[in-house]
Each structure stands twice: as structure tokens, then as C-alpha cells.
Amino acid sequence: MKLGAIEGGGTKFICGIGSADGHLLDSISIPTTTPEQTLGHVMQYFAQFDVQSIGFGSFGPVGTDPNKSNYGQMLNTPKPHWAGFPMLSYLKTQLQMPIVVDTDVNMAALGEATWGAAVGLDSCLYMTVGTGIGAGAIMKGRIVHGFAHTEMGHLLIRKHREDTFNGNCPFHTDCLEGLAAGPAIEARSGRKGALLDREDQLWELEAYYLAQALVNIALVLMPKKVIMGGGVMNQTQLFPYIREQVKHLMQDYLELPEDWIVPPGLGKFSALKGALVQARMNV
Amino acid sequence: MKLGAIEGGGTKFICGIGSADGHLLDSISIPTTTPEQTLGHVMQYFAQFDVQSIGFGSFGPVGTDPNKSNYGQMLNTPKPHWAGFPMLSYLKTQLQMPIVVDTDVNMAALGEATWGAAVGLDSCLYMTVGTGIGAGAIMKGRIVHGFAHTEMGHLLIRKHREDTFNGNCPFHTDCLEGLAAGPAIEARSGRKGALLDREDQLWELEAYYLAQALVNIALVLMPKKVIMGGGVMNQTQLFPYIREQVKHLMQDYLELPEDWIVPPGLGKFSALKGALVQARMNV
């Protein structure tokens, strides 16, 4: 049995073919242009394979409730051409098979819980820190959804007293994403994060913000594992800084599980493999 | 079939007898003294009735994982005599029946989801604001637990620039509980909250803090309903203030469900009735 997986992002759509036990047999990267063109290429790709079912992890915000009319629809994104586009029904015009849509980060959390750093645990959090910040959670083995998918990138956090950068979230100015995503790092320092020295004190500030978010998420969910991925987390010096800040902010109030904060067990394939898990559930 | 329910607090233990459809047939209030004396009275009470199963919603922190050795044990509380006390095994010495232990606020969330303000919804949050602040969440019909029960009373929030009170949480100083629980209101104003004027501007500050917590909880869980109880919420003027602040802090980023923030549908019986639900599940 072959399963399909899509990780749809603002820059590229990655499509893959995999087996039910999580092995990727093939994959392709398609640049994100207009929805019609991008999803047209996606459909062409899958047409070559005998796929039973597809899991689609998308950038957001996206309708994730199968009982709502906006299921599989891109919602209010600033990305030109995409807001309101009915991605799922467009894909269904050519792909006559079950397709499950959720956010890329929810898929990543599911992938890590199934085959990655959170194997055997019934709860985990996956957070990506890159151009944006997003997170998905698994609790009791299932993706956390309420009246919408979660939006942890916009958590309200405390600004550091020595941080003179205002924040650049178009909605909330100085929320987590506005203070700690890649563009905030670049706006604050005048250089891309990847060009900053590993010893730059900006990384401690970054860790302070990410740790605040993790503390608040922990108090609400108590996930047994926290997996942090995304381009900014390639700065691996962040991991010890974040762990230390989390400990400091918790003030020994909570005893956290050992090795609580870790990099992805599936490398860059967390979301794509999570989409395979969803595809498998839906055969 | 008769079911038993316990709502155990730092001041009093309320015990009740109820039916499987949530009707309370009898109840009693027992002052909280030492664990042996208090739980002794609890056992005497239930010995009078032919009860099949008991749900016990306790003040915390308490072991809530049936697979751990500290299940039903009071954990590290500042309440004298109670830290480490094995409540469940003590009760079991005389009450030979299933007893399920969870936090009082988790029971309250379950009660409200079953027979109260969140009937028919698969997710909700119950928050109590009183001597302490605590909350419990239901997602996909089940109580949210991770590696421990949630501790949303200690969320890190932003202090208002005009608030000169430092906060009085013994762990985190100026977390939610340290800035917004009953003792913080009293320490800031020099008077118990109940004695303050309904128009006192302190209530707007209180709403600002509670709204921040609700915004962050919403971004992590997106609960379909938020139920706010506890002594401080008897100041009903807080509800419109909180709703307004939540809307302001969200900056139209999220469209919240209508009538999102409401008082308990079960009045003061949210937790006791939630304990009945747990008892019913365990017969």
C-alpha cells in the first residue's frame, strides 16, 4: 500500500510517497506560486503513483474541522492569492481518494509521536521556529484542536527590559512571533540569524522568549516531550540556553521530565511523516 | 444506583451523594483540618450510604495518574500536614469501592461539559479565581493531562505598567496567581475584594490579567467555551471587562465563539457534579 504526504509551506510544497510503516519512497519539492499552479503540480505528481490516501499538512491558518464548510480551505493569510482558496476541494477534482488536512505543525507533532522523538509517549509538543513560529500538540495520542487549530506562535510573552526592538507581528506587535521569529531576529540585529555569531548574546534573548512560551504551554498542556525544529533551531546553542531559562522561569515549581526539550527525531521529515500517519489512519 | 462525590479544598471538604443523571440527593461540608481527621469524617459520611463508586476532585498539587505510585497522593502543598499524604489509599482502607482522583478544577470542567455551560461541546475550560487560581480543560471530551495535571494558575503574564504591586506568588512572584488571585487583590488594595466598590478601577486591572491568561490558553487549546467561577468572579462586573480585554489583546487575529466566556452553568456544584461524572464512568 502506498500513501501520499504533502507538507505545504509558503515557500515550497513538499510531496512524498511512503509506506504505512513510515518509509519515504519518493519525494519532490514544488515552489509555492499561485494556488492553482502549485496544487496543479501536486496533482500531477501524485497522478504518477497508485496512492490510497493522502495526508496534507498545510501552512495556516487553514480549516481543519471536517464538519465545517471551510475544511481544507486556506483562511485569512497575508500570502497573496491564497486567502480563502479551497485547497482540498481543488485537489479532490483530480485526486479521487481520502485526503486529510491539518496544519504542518500538527502533522509534525504526530510524526514525532509516531516515529520520532516522542515515540511511546501519549503527549508531545512540536514547535517550529523559522520565518514564523508555530506549534502543534498531541494529547492522549490525538492532535489538539478546539474551535480552531492552535496558534501558539502568537502567545503573549514578556519583553526583556533590555530589548529595544518593538516587535514586528502585524497583529500583536510584540507577541512571541513578533519578538522571536527569524524576521524579528533579522530586524533586531540587521543581519540574518544564520550570519550571527554562535556566541552573540542575541541568542540568550531568543532563548528567553522561547522559554517563556514553553513554560506557558507546559502549564496548560504538560506535554511529555517538547520537540523544537525549524531554521532558527539549527542554532543548536539555543537548546541549552532554553533549557536553563525554562528551569529558571519555573522556579522549581514543576519537576520537568528528563530530556524534555529536544531536536526532531525525524530531522526535516517530521511533518511529511506525520502526514503519512494521517493518510494511514484514513485508508 | 448511588454515586459519591468529593470536592476537597484547603478550607472544607464537600461530600455528596448523587444519581447517574447528576442529581444531588445529599451533601455535607467538613472543615479541612488534618488529613486523618478530615478524611475520617469523609469515610464516616459515605459509610451511611450504599455507594457504588466515588469521584474525588482535590485541591492540588495531587497525583492524578493511575499508573504512577503517587496516584491520589497530595504532593508538595504548603498546607500544613497534607504534603505527601496518601489520600486515596487512606480512603480505601474503609471505602472498598472504585475511587477516581483528579483536581477540583478538572472535575469542574468535566461537570460543566456534561451538565453545565458547555453541554454538547467537546472542549471547554473551567477557571476558578479565588484564594488561588486554577483551571481544568476538556478536549475531545476528555480531561487534559500530560506528565502531570495542568497548572494554569501560574501562567506568566505581563504586569501592567501602572501596577505597583510586586505580586505574591511564593514561587514566581508575579505570575497570574501572584497578581490576580484574591490575596493579591487584598494585598494591593489593603481590603478584601468583596469590600471593594464594583466601580473600583482595580477590577479593570484584574480583568487585564485574567484576559491575558485566557488569550494564552486560547492560543494553546482553543476551548469552545470558557467558564469562570470562584469567589472573585462573584464580582460579575468582571465578565464584560474580561471579554473586552480579550478582544483587544487578540487584535481580531482570532474570531472567538459567541458567548465564549460565561459563569458556571452548575453554580457552585461544578466540581461536585464533575466528580459524579467520574464516579459514573468508573462503576
Coordinates of C-alpha atoms in Angstrom, one line a residue:
Chain A
M1 CA 0.0 0.0 0.0
K2 CA 1.3 3.4 -1.0
L3 CA 0.4 6.6 0.9
G4 CA 0.8 10.2 0.0
A5 CA 2.0 13.1 2.1
I6 CA 2.1 16.8 1.5
E7 CA 3.8 19.4 3.5
G8 CA 2.6 22.7 2.1
G9 CA 4.5 25.9 3.1
G10 CA 4.6 29.5 2.0
T11 CA 7.9 28.9 0.0
K12 CA 7.6 25.3 -1.2
F13 CA 5.3 22.3 -1.2
I14 CA 7.0 19.0 -0.5
C15 CA 5.1 15.9 -1.6
G16 CA 6.1 12.4 -0.8
I17 CA 5.1 8.8 -1.3
G18 CA 5.6 6.5 1.7
S19 CA 4.7 3.2 3.2
A20 CA 2.4 2.5 6.2
D21 CA 5.5 2.0 8.4
G22 CA 6.8 5.4 7.6
H23 CA 9.4 4.9 4.9
L24 CA 9.6 7.5 2.3
L25 CA 9.9 6.0 -1.2
D26 CA 10.0 9.2 -3.2
S27 CA 9.6 13.0 -2.7
I28 CA 9.5 16.2 -4.7
S29 CA 9.7 19.9 -3.8
I30 CA 7.4 22.3 -5.7
P31 CA 7.8 26.1 -5.4
T32 CA 4.8 27.9 -3.9
T33 CA 3.4 30.3 -6.5
T34 CA -0.3 30.7 -7.1
P35 CA -2.6 28.0 -5.6
E36 CA -3.8 26.8 -9.0
Q37 CA -0.3 26.3 -10.3
T38 CA 1.2 24.9 -7.1
L39 CA -1.6 22.5 -6.5
G40 CA -1.7 21.6 -10.2
H41 CA 1.9 20.4 -9.8
V42 CA 0.9 18.5 -6.7
M43 CA -1.8 16.7 -8.5
Q44 CA 0.5 15.8 -11.5
Y45 CA 3.0 14.4 -9.0
F46 CA 0.5 12.1 -7.3
A47 CA -1.1 11.0 -10.6
Q48 CA 2.1 9.0 -11.3
F49 CA 1.6 6.8 -8.3
D50 CA -1.0 4.4 -7.1
V51 CA -1.7 6.1 -3.8
Q52 CA -4.6 5.1 -1.5
S53 CA -4.9 8.1 0.7
I54 CA -3.1 11.4 1.3
G55 CA -2.3 13.4 4.4
F56 CA -1.8 17.2 3.9
G57 CA -0.1 19.3 6.4
S58 CA -0.5 22.9 5.4
F59 CA 0.7 26.3 6.4
G60 CA -2.1 28.3 8.1
P61 CA -4.4 29.4 9.1
V62 CA -6.4 26.6 7.5
G63 CA -9.8 25.0 8.1
T64 CA -9.1 21.7 9.9
D65 CA -12.5 20.7 11.1
P66 CA -14.1 18.1 8.7
N67 CA -17.5 19.1 9.9
K68 CA -17.1 22.7 8.9
S69 CA -17.7 24.2 5.4
N70 CA -14.2 25.7 5.4
Y71 CA -12.4 22.4 5.9
G72 CA -9.3 22.3 3.8
Q73 CA -9.6 25.9 2.9
M74 CA -6.8 28.4 3.3
L75 CA -8.1 31.1 5.7
N76 CA -7.0 34.6 6.3
T77 CA -3.3 34.5 5.3
P78 CA -1.3 37.5 4.2
K79 CA 0.2 35.3 1.4
P80 CA -1.1 36.8 -1.9
H81 CA -3.6 34.7 -3.9
W82 CA -4.0 32.1 -1.1
A83 CA -6.5 33.6 1.3
G84 CA -9.8 31.7 1.1
F85 CA -8.6 29.3 -1.6
P86 CA -10.4 25.9 -1.3
M87 CA -7.3 23.8 -1.4
L88 CA -8.9 20.5 -0.5
S89 CA -11.8 20.7 -3.0
Y90 CA -9.4 21.8 -5.7
L91 CA -7.1 18.7 -5.0
K92 CA -10.2 16.5 -5.0
T93 CA -11.1 17.5 -8.6
Q94 CA -8.3 15.2 -9.7
L95 CA -7.3 13.1 -6.7
Q96 CA -10.2 10.8 -6.0
M97 CA -9.1 9.5 -2.7
P98 CA -9.3 10.4 1.0
I99 CA -7.3 13.5 1.9
V100 CA -6.9 14.7 5.5
V101 CA -5.9 18.3 6.1
D102 CA -4.3 19.7 9.2
T103 CA -1.6 22.2 10.0
D104 CA 2.0 21.4 9.1
V105 CA 3.0 21.7 12.8
N106 CA 0.2 19.4 13.9
M107 CA 1.4 16.8 11.4
A108 CA 4.9 17.3 12.6
A109 CA 3.8 16.6 16.2
L110 CA 2.0 13.5 15.0
G111 CA 5.0 12.3 13.1
E112 CA 7.3 12.8 16.0
A113 CA 4.9 11.0 18.3
T114 CA 4.7 8.0 15.9
W115 CA 8.2 7.5 14.7
G116 CA 10.3 10.3 16.1
A117 CA 11.5 11.8 19.4
A118 CA 8.2 11.2 21.2
V119 CA 7.7 7.5 20.3
G120 CA 5.8 5.7 23.1
L121 CA 4.6 8.9 24.7
D122 CA 0.9 9.9 24.6
S123 CA 1.7 13.6 24.6
C124 CA 4.2 15.9 23.0
L125 CA 4.6 19.4 21.6
Y126 CA 6.3 20.2 18.3
M127 CA 7.4 23.8 17.8
T128 CA 8.9 25.3 14.7
V129 CA 10.9 28.5 14.9
G130 CA 11.7 29.9 11.5
T131 CA 10.1 32.6 9.3
G132 CA 7.1 32.2 11.6
I133 CA 6.6 30.3 14.9
G134 CA 4.0 27.6 15.2
A135 CA 3.4 24.6 17.3
G136 CA 1.2 21.5 17.4
A137 CA 0.4 19.3 20.3
I138 CA -0.6 15.7 20.8
M139 CA -2.5 14.8 23.9
K140 CA -3.7 11.3 24.7
G141 CA -2.4 10.3 21.3
R142 CA -4.5 12.8 19.4
I143 CA -3.9 16.2 17.8
V144 CA -5.2 19.0 20.0
H145 CA -8.0 21.0 18.2
G146 CA -10.6 23.2 19.8
F147 CA -12.8 25.6 17.9
A148 CA -9.9 26.0 15.5
H149 CA -6.3 24.8 15.2
T150 CA -4.0 26.2 17.8
E151 CA -2.0 29.4 17.2
M152 CA 0.8 29.1 19.8
G153 CA 3.1 31.4 17.7
H154 CA 1.1 34.4 18.9
L155 CA 1.5 33.7 22.6
L156 CA 1.8 36.9 24.7
I157 CA 5.1 37.0 26.4
R158 CA 7.1 39.5 28.5
K159 CA 9.5 41.7 26.6
H160 CA 13.0 41.7 28.1
R161 CA 13.8 45.0 29.7
E162 CA 16.9 45.5 27.6
D163 CA 15.3 44.6 24.3
T164 CA 14.8 47.8 22.4
F165 CA 13.2 46.1 19.4
N166 CA 9.4 46.8 19.3
G167 CA 8.4 43.5 17.7
N168 CA 7.1 43.0 14.1
C169 CA 3.9 40.9 14.3
P170 CA 1.4 42.6 12.1
F171 CA -1.4 41.6 14.5
H172 CA 0.1 41.9 18.0
T173 CA 3.5 43.6 17.5
D174 CA 5.3 42.0 20.4
C175 CA 3.9 38.5 20.7
L176 CA 6.2 35.5 20.5
E177 CA 6.4 35.5 16.8
G178 CA 6.9 39.3 16.7
L179 CA 9.8 39.1 19.0
A180 CA 11.4 35.7 18.3
A181 CA 10.8 34.5 14.7
G182 CA 13.5 34.7 12.0
P183 CA 12.4 38.1 10.7
A184 CA 12.4 39.6 14.2
I185 CA 16.0 38.3 14.7
E186 CA 17.0 39.9 11.5
A187 CA 15.2 43.2 12.1
R188 CA 16.7 43.5 15.6
S189 CA 20.3 42.8 14.6
G190 CA 20.3 43.9 10.9
R191 CA 21.6 40.5 9.9
K192 CA 20.0 37.2 9.2
G193 CA 20.2 34.9 12.2
A194 CA 22.3 32.4 10.2
L195 CA 25.0 35.1 9.9
L196 CA 25.2 35.9 13.5
D197 CA 28.0 34.5 15.7
R198 CA 27.0 31.5 17.8
E199 CA 28.2 33.4 20.8
D200 CA 26.1 36.5 20.0
Q201 CA 24.2 37.5 23.1
L202 CA 21.1 37.8 21.0
W203 CA 20.7 34.0 21.3
E204 CA 20.2 34.3 25.0
L205 CA 17.5 36.8 24.4
E206 CA 15.9 34.4 21.8
A207 CA 16.1 31.6 24.4
Y208 CA 14.4 33.8 27.0
Y209 CA 11.4 34.4 24.7
L210 CA 11.1 30.8 23.5
A211 CA 11.4 29.6 27.1
Q212 CA 8.6 31.8 28.3
A213 CA 6.4 30.3 25.6
L214 CA 7.4 26.8 26.6
V215 CA 6.7 27.5 30.3
N216 CA 3.2 28.8 29.5
I217 CA 2.5 25.9 27.1
A218 CA 3.7 23.4 29.8
L219 CA 1.4 24.9 32.4
V220 CA -1.5 24.5 30.0
L221 CA -0.7 21.1 28.5
M222 CA 2.2 19.4 30.4
P223 CA 3.4 17.6 27.2
K224 CA 5.8 14.8 28.0
K225 CA 8.2 15.9 25.3
V226 CA 9.0 19.2 23.6
I227 CA 10.5 19.0 20.1
M228 CA 11.9 22.1 18.6
G229 CA 12.6 22.4 14.9
G230 CA 12.7 25.0 12.1
G231 CA 15.5 27.1 10.7
V232 CA 16.3 29.1 13.8
M233 CA 16.7 25.9 15.8
N234 CA 19.7 25.0 13.6
Q235 CA 21.4 27.3 16.0
T236 CA 21.9 24.3 18.4
Q237 CA 23.4 26.5 21.1
L238 CA 19.9 27.6 21.7
F239 CA 18.9 24.2 23.3
P240 CA 21.0 24.6 26.5
Y241 CA 20.0 28.2 26.8
I242 CA 16.3 27.4 26.5
R243 CA 16.5 24.5 29.0
E244 CA 18.3 26.8 31.5
Q245 CA 15.7 29.6 31.1
V246 CA 12.8 27.2 31.4
K247 CA 14.2 25.9 34.6
H248 CA 14.8 29.5 35.9
L249 CA 11.3 30.6 35.0
M250 CA 9.6 27.6 36.5
Q251 CA 11.5 28.2 39.8
D252 CA 11.4 24.5 40.7
Y253 CA 7.6 24.7 40.8
L254 CA 7.4 21.8 38.4
E255 CA 9.7 18.9 38.0
L256 CA 10.1 18.5 34.3
P257 CA 10.7 15.2 32.6
E258 CA 14.3 14.5 31.8
D259 CA 15.4 15.4 28.2
W260 CA 12.3 17.4 27.9
I261 CA 13.4 19.7 25.1
V262 CA 15.0 18.0 22.1
P263 CA 15.5 18.4 18.4
P264 CA 13.3 16.5 16.0
G265 CA 13.9 12.7 15.8
L266 CA 12.8 12.8 12.2
G267 CA 15.1 15.6 11.1
K268 CA 13.3 17.7 8.4
F269 CA 10.7 15.0 7.8
S270 CA 8.6 15.4 10.9
A271 CA 5.6 17.0 9.1
L272 CA 5.8 14.8 5.9
K273 CA 5.9 11.6 8.0
G274 CA 3.1 12.9 10.2
A275 CA 1.1 13.4 7.0
L276 CA 1.8 9.7 6.2
V277 CA 0.4 8.8 9.7
Q278 CA -2.8 10.7 8.9
A279 CA -3.0 9.2 5.5
R280 CA -2.7 5.7 7.0
M281 CA -5.5 6.4 9.5
N282 CA -7.8 7.3 6.7
V283 CA -7.4 4.4 4.3
Chain B
M1 CA -27.5 3.4 41.7
K2 CA -26.0 5.9 44.1
L3 CA -22.7 7.6 43.4
G4 CA -20.4 9.5 45.7
A5 CA -18.6 12.8 45.0
I6 CA -15.9 14.7 47.0
E7 CA -14.7 18.2 46.4
G8 CA -11.7 18.5 48.6
G9 CA -10.4 22.0 49.3
G10 CA -8.0 23.7 51.7
T11 CA -10.8 25.1 53.8
K12 CA -13.5 22.5 53.5
F13 CA -14.3 19.1 52.0
I14 CA -17.8 18.8 50.4
C15 CA -19.1 15.3 50.0
G16 CA -22.3 14.5 48.1
I17 CA -24.4 11.6 47.1
G18 CA -25.9 11.7 43.6
S19 CA -27.6 9.8 40.8
A20 CA -26.1 8.9 37.5
D21 CA -28.0 11.7 35.8
G22 CA -26.4 14.3 38.0
H23 CA -29.0 14.9 40.8
L24 CA -27.6 15.5 44.2
L25 CA -29.5 13.7 46.8
D26 CA -27.5 14.7 49.9
S27 CA -24.4 16.7 50.7
I28 CA -22.2 17.7 53.7
S29 CA -19.4 20.1 54.4
I30 CA -16.5 19.0 56.5
P31 CA -13.8 21.5 57.7
T32 CA -10.3 20.8 56.5
T33 CA -8.1 20.1 59.5
T34 CA -5.5 17.3 59.5
P35 CA -5.8 14.7 56.7
E36 CA -6.6 11.9 59.1
Q37 CA -9.4 13.8 60.8
T38 CA -10.9 15.3 57.6
L39 CA -10.8 12.1 55.6
G40 CA -12.0 10.2 58.7
H41 CA -15.2 12.3 58.6
V42 CA -15.4 11.7 54.8
M43 CA -15.3 8.0 55.3
Q44 CA -18.0 8.2 58.1
Y45 CA -20.2 10.1 55.8
F46 CA -20.1 7.7 52.9
A47 CA -20.4 4.7 55.3
Q48 CA -24.1 5.7 55.7
F49 CA -24.9 5.2 52.1
D50 CA -24.9 2.4 49.6
V51 CA -22.5 4.0 47.2
Q52 CA -21.1 2.1 44.1
S53 CA -18.2 4.4 43.2
I54 CA -16.7 7.8 44.2
G55 CA -15.2 10.7 42.2
F56 CA -12.8 12.8 44.2
G57 CA -11.8 16.3 43.0
S58 CA -9.0 17.5 45.2
F59 CA -7.0 20.7 45.8
G60 CA -3.5 20.3 44.4
P61 CA -1.0 19.5 43.5
V62 CA -2.1 15.9 43.6
G63 CA -1.1 12.7 41.8
T64 CA -3.7 12.1 39.0
D65 CA -2.1 9.4 37.0
P66 CA -3.4 5.9 38.0
N67 CA -0.2 4.4 36.6
K68 CA 2.0 6.2 39.0
S69 CA 2.8 5.4 42.6
N70 CA 1.8 8.9 43.7
Y71 CA -1.8 8.5 42.4
G72 CA -4.2 10.0 44.8
Q73 CA -1.4 11.4 47.0
M74 CA -1.2 15.1 48.0
L75 CA 2.0 16.4 46.5
N76 CA 4.1 19.4 47.5
T77 CA 1.5 21.7 49.0
P78 CA 2.3 24.5 51.6
K79 CA -0.8 23.4 53.5
P80 CA 0.5 22.0 56.8
H81 CA 0.1 18.2 57.4
W82 CA -1.1 17.5 53.9
A83 CA 2.1 17.4 51.7
G84 CA 2.8 13.8 50.7
F85 CA -0.3 12.4 52.4
P86 CA -1.6 9.3 50.6
M87 CA -5.3 10.4 50.5
L88 CA -6.5 7.7 48.2
S89 CA -5.0 4.7 50.0
Y90 CA -6.2 6.2 53.3
L91 CA -9.8 6.4 51.9
K92 CA -9.5 2.9 50.5
T93 CA -8.9 1.4 54.0
Q94 CA -12.6 1.9 54.7
L95 CA -14.2 2.6 51.4
Q96 CA -14.0 -0.6 49.4
M97 CA -15.1 0.7 46.0
P98 CA -13.6 2.4 42.9
I99 CA -12.4 6.0 43.7
V100 CA -11.1 8.2 40.9
V101 CA -8.9 11.2 41.9
D102 CA -8.4 14.3 39.8
T103 CA -8.1 18.0 40.6
D104 CA -11.1 20.0 41.7
V105 CA -10.9 22.2 38.5
N106 CA -10.6 19.2 36.2
M107 CA -13.7 17.8 37.8
A108 CA -15.4 21.2 37.5
A109 CA -14.6 21.3 33.7
L110 CA -16.0 17.8 33.4
G111 CA -19.1 18.7 35.3
E112 CA -19.7 21.8 33.1
A113 CA -19.1 19.8 29.9
T114 CA -21.6 17.2 31.0
W115 CA -24.4 19.1 32.6
G116 CA -23.5 22.7 32.7
A117 CA -22.5 25.7 30.4
A118 CA -20.5 23.5 27.9
V119 CA -23.1 20.8 27.3
G120 CA -22.8 19.4 23.8
L121 CA -19.4 20.8 23.3
D122 CA -16.3 18.6 23.1
S123 CA -14.0 21.2 24.6
C124 CA -14.1 23.7 27.4
L125 CA -12.0 25.4 30.0
Y126 CA -13.1 25.9 33.6
M127 CA -11.1 28.5 35.6
T128 CA -11.6 29.4 39.2
V129 CA -10.4 32.7 40.6
G130 CA -10.4 32.8 44.4
T131 CA -7.8 32.2 47.1
G132 CA -5.8 30.7 44.3
I133 CA -6.3 30.4 40.6
G134 CA -6.6 27.1 38.8
A135 CA -8.1 25.8 35.6
G136 CA -9.0 22.5 34.0
A137 CA -9.6 21.7 30.4
I138 CA -11.7 19.2 28.4
M139 CA -10.5 18.4 24.9
K140 CA -12.3 15.9 22.7
G141 CA -14.4 15.0 25.7
R142 CA -11.5 14.1 28.0
I143 CA -9.7 15.9 30.8
V144 CA -6.3 17.3 29.6
H145 CA -3.4 15.7 31.4
G146 CA 0.2 15.4 30.3
F147 CA 3.1 14.4 32.5
A148 CA 1.1 15.9 35.4
H149 CA -2.1 17.8 35.8
T150 CA -2.2 21.3 34.4
E151 CA -1.1 24.4 36.5
M152 CA -2.6 27.3 34.6
G153 CA -2.8 29.4 37.7
H154 CA 0.9 30.0 37.4
L155 CA 0.9 31.3 33.8
L156 CA 3.5 34.1 33.2
I157 CA 1.7 37.3 32.2
R158 CA 2.7 40.8 31.6
K159 CA 2.5 43.2 34.5
H160 CA 0.5 46.4 33.8
R161 CA 2.8 49.4 33.8
E162 CA 0.8 51.2 36.3
D163 CA 0.6 48.3 38.8
T164 CA 2.9 49.0 41.6
F165 CA 2.2 45.7 43.4
N166 CA 5.0 43.2 43.1
G167 CA 3.0 40.1 43.2
N168 CA 2.8 37.5 45.9
C169 CA 3.2 34.0 44.5
P170 CA 5.8 32.3 46.7
F171 CA 7.2 30.5 43.6
H172 CA 7.1 33.1 40.7
T173 CA 6.2 36.4 42.4
D174 CA 4.3 38.0 39.6
C175 CA 2.6 35.1 37.7
L176 CA -1.1 35.1 37.2
E177 CA -1.9 33.9 40.7
G178 CA 0.6 36.2 42.2
L179 CA -1.0 39.2 40.5
A180 CA -4.7 38.3 40.3
A181 CA -5.8 35.8 43.0
G182 CA -7.8 37.0 46.0
P183 CA -4.8 37.5 48.2
A184 CA -3.1 39.7 45.6
I185 CA -6.3 41.8 45.3
E186 CA -6.3 42.3 49.1
A187 CA -2.5 42.9 49.3
R188 CA -2.7 45.5 46.6
S189 CA -5.7 47.5 47.8
G190 CA -5.5 46.8 51.6
R191 CA -9.1 45.5 51.5
K192 CA -10.7 42.2 50.7
G193 CA -12.0 42.2 47.1
A194 CA -15.6 41.7 48.4
L195 CA -15.4 45.0 50.1
L196 CA -14.2 47.0 47.1
D197 CA -16.6 49.1 45.1
R198 CA -17.9 47.5 41.9
E199 CA -16.6 50.5 40.1
D200 CA -13.2 50.4 41.6
Q201 CA -10.6 50.6 38.8
L202 CA -8.8 47.7 40.3
W203 CA -11.3 45.4 38.6
E204 CA -10.2 46.6 35.2
L205 CA -6.6 45.7 36.2
E206 CA -7.9 42.3 37.4
A207 CA -9.6 41.8 34.0
Y208 CA -6.4 42.7 32.2
Y209 CA -4.5 39.9 33.9
L210 CA -7.2 37.3 33.6
A211 CA -7.7 38.2 29.9
Q212 CA -4.0 37.7 29.2
A213 CA -4.2 34.2 30.7
L214 CA -7.3 33.4 28.7
V215 CA -5.7 34.6 25.5
N216 CA -2.7 32.4 26.0
I217 CA -4.8 29.4 27.0
A218 CA -7.0 30.0 23.9
L219 CA -3.9 30.0 21.6
V220 CA -2.8 26.7 23.1
L221 CA -6.1 24.9 23.4
M222 CA -8.9 26.9 21.6
P223 CA -11.6 25.7 24.0
K224 CA -15.1 26.2 22.7
K225 CA -16.3 27.6 26.0
V226 CA -14.6 29.3 28.9
I227 CA -16.3 29.0 32.3
M228 CA -15.2 31.3 35.1
G229 CA -16.1 30.6 38.7
G230 CA -14.7 31.1 42.2
G231 CA -15.2 33.8 44.8
V232 CA -13.5 36.7 42.8
M233 CA -15.8 36.0 39.8
N234 CA -18.8 36.8 42.1
Q235 CA -17.8 40.4 41.0
T236 CA -19.9 39.9 37.9
Q237 CA -18.7 43.3 36.5
L238 CA -15.5 41.4 35.7
F239 CA -17.2 39.5 32.8
P240 CA -17.7 42.4 30.4
Y241 CA -14.3 43.8 31.3
I242 CA -12.6 40.5 30.6
R243 CA -14.4 39.9 27.3
E244 CA -13.4 43.4 26.2
Q245 CA -9.7 42.9 27.1
V246 CA -9.6 39.5 25.4
K247 CA -10.9 41.1 22.2
H248 CA -8.4 43.9 22.5
L249 CA -5.4 41.6 23.1
M250 CA -6.4 39.2 20.3
Q251 CA -6.5 42.2 17.9
D252 CA -9.1 40.4 15.7
Y253 CA -6.5 37.7 15.0
L254 CA -9.0 35.0 16.0
E255 CA -12.7 35.0 15.8
L256 CA -13.8 33.7 19.1
P257 CA -17.1 31.8 19.5
E258 CA -20.1 33.8 20.7
D259 CA -20.7 33.8 24.4
W260 CA -17.3 32.4 24.9
I261 CA -16.7 33.5 28.5
V262 CA -19.5 32.6 30.9
P263 CA -20.2 31.9 34.5
P264 CA -20.7 28.3 35.6
G265 CA -23.9 26.6 34.5
L266 CA -23.9 24.5 37.6
G267 CA -23.4 27.4 40.1
K268 CA -21.2 26.2 43.0
F269 CA -21.7 22.5 42.1
S270 CA -19.4 22.3 39.0
A271 CA -16.7 20.2 40.7
L272 CA -19.0 18.1 42.8
K273 CA -21.1 17.2 39.8
G274 CA -18.0 16.6 37.7
A275 CA -16.9 14.1 40.5
L276 CA -20.2 12.3 40.0
V277 CA -19.4 12.0 36.2
Q278 CA -16.1 10.4 37.1
A279 CA -17.7 8.1 39.6
R280 CA -20.3 7.1 36.9
M281 CA -17.5 6.3 34.4
N282 CA -15.9 4.0 36.9
V283 CA -18.8 1.9 38.1

